[in-house]
CSV table of C-alpha atoms in Angstrom, one decimal:
chain,number,residue,atom,x,y,z
A,77,MET,CA,-6.7,6.9,-25.6
A,78,THR,CA,-7.4,8.3,-22.0
A,79,ILE,CA,-8.3,7.0,-18.6
A,80,ALA,CA,-11.2,8.5,-16.7
A,81,THR,CA,-11.8,8.7,-13.0
A,82,ILE,CA,-15.6,8.4,-12.2
A,83,ASN,CA,-17.4,9.0,-9.3
A,84,PRO,CA,-19.6,5.9,-8.8
A,85,ALA,CA,-22.5,8.0,-6.7
A,86,THR,CA,-23.0,10.5,-9.6
A,87,GLY,CA,-21.5,9.0,-12.5
A,88,GLU,CA,-19.4,12.4,-13.0
A,89,THR,CA,-16.2,12.4,-14.4
A,90,ILE,CA,-13.5,13.6,-12.0
A,91,THR,CA,-10.3,13.5,-13.8
A,92,VAL,CA,-9.2,12.3,-17.2
A,93,TYR,CA,-5.7,11.1,-17.5
A,94,PRO,CA,-3.6,10.3,-20.6
A,95,ALA,CA,-2.9,6.6,-21.2
A,96,MET,CA,0.8,5.3,-21.2
A,97,SER,CA,2.4,3.8,-24.3
A,98,ASP,CA,3.5,0.3,-24.0
A,99,ALA,CA,7.1,1.2,-23.3
A,100,GLU,CA,6.3,3.7,-20.4
A,101,VAL,CA,4.3,0.9,-18.7
A,102,ASP,CA,7.1,-1.3,-19.4
A,103,ALA,CA,9.8,1.3,-18.3
A,104,ARG,CA,7.4,2.1,-14.8
A,105,LEU,CA,7.2,-2.1,-14.3
A,106,ASP,CA,11.0,-2.3,-14.4
A,107,ARG,CA,11.5,0.5,-12.0
A,108,ALA,CA,8.9,-0.9,-9.8
A,109,ALA,CA,10.5,-4.4,-10.1
A,110,ALA,CA,13.9,-3.1,-9.2
A,111,ALA,CA,12.8,-1.2,-6.2
A,112,ALA,CA,11.2,-4.4,-4.9
A,113,ARG,CA,14.3,-6.2,-5.4
A,114,THR,CA,16.2,-3.5,-3.2
A,115,PHE,CA,13.7,-3.3,-0.6
A,116,GLY,CA,13.4,-7.2,-0.3
A,117,ARG,CA,17.3,-7.3,0.3
A,118,SER,CA,16.8,-4.6,3.2
A,119,ASP,CA,16.7,-5.5,6.8
A,120,SER,CA,13.7,-6.1,8.6
A,121,ASP,CA,14.5,-2.7,10.8
A,122,ASP,CA,14.6,-0.9,7.6
A,123,ARG,CA,11.4,-2.4,6.3
A,124,ALA,CA,9.7,-1.5,9.4
A,125,ALA,CA,10.7,2.1,9.4
A,126,VAL,CA,9.2,2.4,5.9
A,127,LEU,CA,5.9,1.0,7.2
A,128,ARG,CA,5.9,3.1,10.1
A,129,GLY,CA,6.4,6.3,7.9
A,130,VAL,CA,3.6,5.3,5.4
A,131,ALA,CA,1.6,5.0,8.7
A,132,ASP,CA,2.6,8.5,9.6
A,133,LEU,CA,1.7,10.0,6.2
A,134,LEU,CA,-1.7,8.2,6.3
A,135,ASP,CA,-2.5,9.8,9.6
A,136,ALA,CA,-0.9,13.1,8.4
A,137,ARG,CA,-3.4,13.1,5.3
A,138,ALA,CA,-6.1,11.1,6.8
A,139,GLU,CA,-8.8,13.7,5.7
A,140,GLU,CA,-7.4,14.2,2.4
A,141,ILE,CA,-7.1,10.8,1.6
A,142,ALA,CA,-10.7,9.9,3.1
A,143,ALA,CA,-12.1,12.7,0.9
A,144,LEU,CA,-10.4,11.0,-2.2
A,145,VAL,CA,-11.9,7.7,-1.3
A,146,THR,CA,-15.3,8.9,-0.9
A,147,LEU,CA,-14.9,10.7,-4.2
A,148,GLU,CA,-13.5,7.9,-6.2
A,149,MET,CA,-15.0,4.8,-4.4
A,150,GLY,CA,-18.4,6.2,-3.4
A,151,LYS,CA,-18.0,5.4,0.3
A,152,THR,CA,-19.2,7.5,3.2
A,153,LEU,CA,-16.8,9.7,4.6
A,154,ALA,CA,-17.1,7.9,7.9
A,155,ALA,CA,-16.3,4.9,6.2
A,156,ALA,CA,-13.3,6.3,4.4
A,157,ARG,CA,-11.7,7.7,7.6
A,158,ALA,CA,-12.2,4.3,9.3
A,159,GLU,CA,-10.3,2.7,6.0
A,160,VAL,CA,-7.6,5.2,6.4
A,161,ASP,CA,-7.3,4.7,10.2
A,162,LYS,CA,-7.3,0.9,9.5
A,163,CYS,CA,-4.5,1.0,7.0
A,164,ALA,CA,-2.4,3.0,9.3
A,165,ARG,CA,-2.9,0.8,12.0
A,166,ALA,CA,-2.3,-2.3,9.9
A,167,CYS,CA,1.1,-0.9,8.7
A,168,ARG,CA,2.2,-0.3,12.5
A,169,TRP,CA,1.1,-3.5,13.2
A,170,PHE,CA,3.3,-5.3,10.5
A,171,ALA,CA,6.1,-2.9,11.4
A,172,ASP,CA,6.0,-4.1,15.0
A,173,ALA,CA,5.5,-7.8,14.1
A,174,ALA,CA,7.9,-7.9,11.4
A,175,PRO,CA,10.9,-9.3,13.3
A,176,ALA,CA,9.0,-12.1,14.9
A,177,LEU,CA,7.4,-12.8,11.4
A,178,LEU,CA,10.4,-12.8,9.5
A,179,ALA,CA,12.8,-14.7,12.0
A,180,ASP,CA,14.5,-17.7,11.3
A,181,GLU,CA,13.0,-20.8,13.0
A,182,GLU,CA,14.3,-24.5,13.1
A,183,ALA,CA,12.0,-27.0,11.8
A,184,ASP,CA,11.9,-30.3,13.5
A,185,ALA,CA,12.3,-32.7,10.4
A,186,THR,CA,12.4,-35.6,12.7
A,187,ASP,CA,8.8,-35.7,13.5
A,188,ARG,CA,7.4,-37.5,10.2
A,189,LYS,CA,3.8,-38.9,10.5
């Protein structure tokens, strides 16, 4: 079995990939789950650094990614560029907001209604 990437605007097959076996899929899912556990134990500064790195990569490869989005999703190049920029800005926003979003806060349990 194969999996094809198809240009939605033209119906043209872009690339064909071999499908993975169930064992290959399970192994990749196990690796992803382990990575998620490791990432989840990291502190907010480390997570923020990763997000900033992702944003930097998106910025550095914006044209390449936008061209791929256009090809694979049928979006206009302008819309694809805007989407890549939006993703980079979102990564930076979450990186900057992470300390406040993840900070412990006291809950007032006495004000019950």
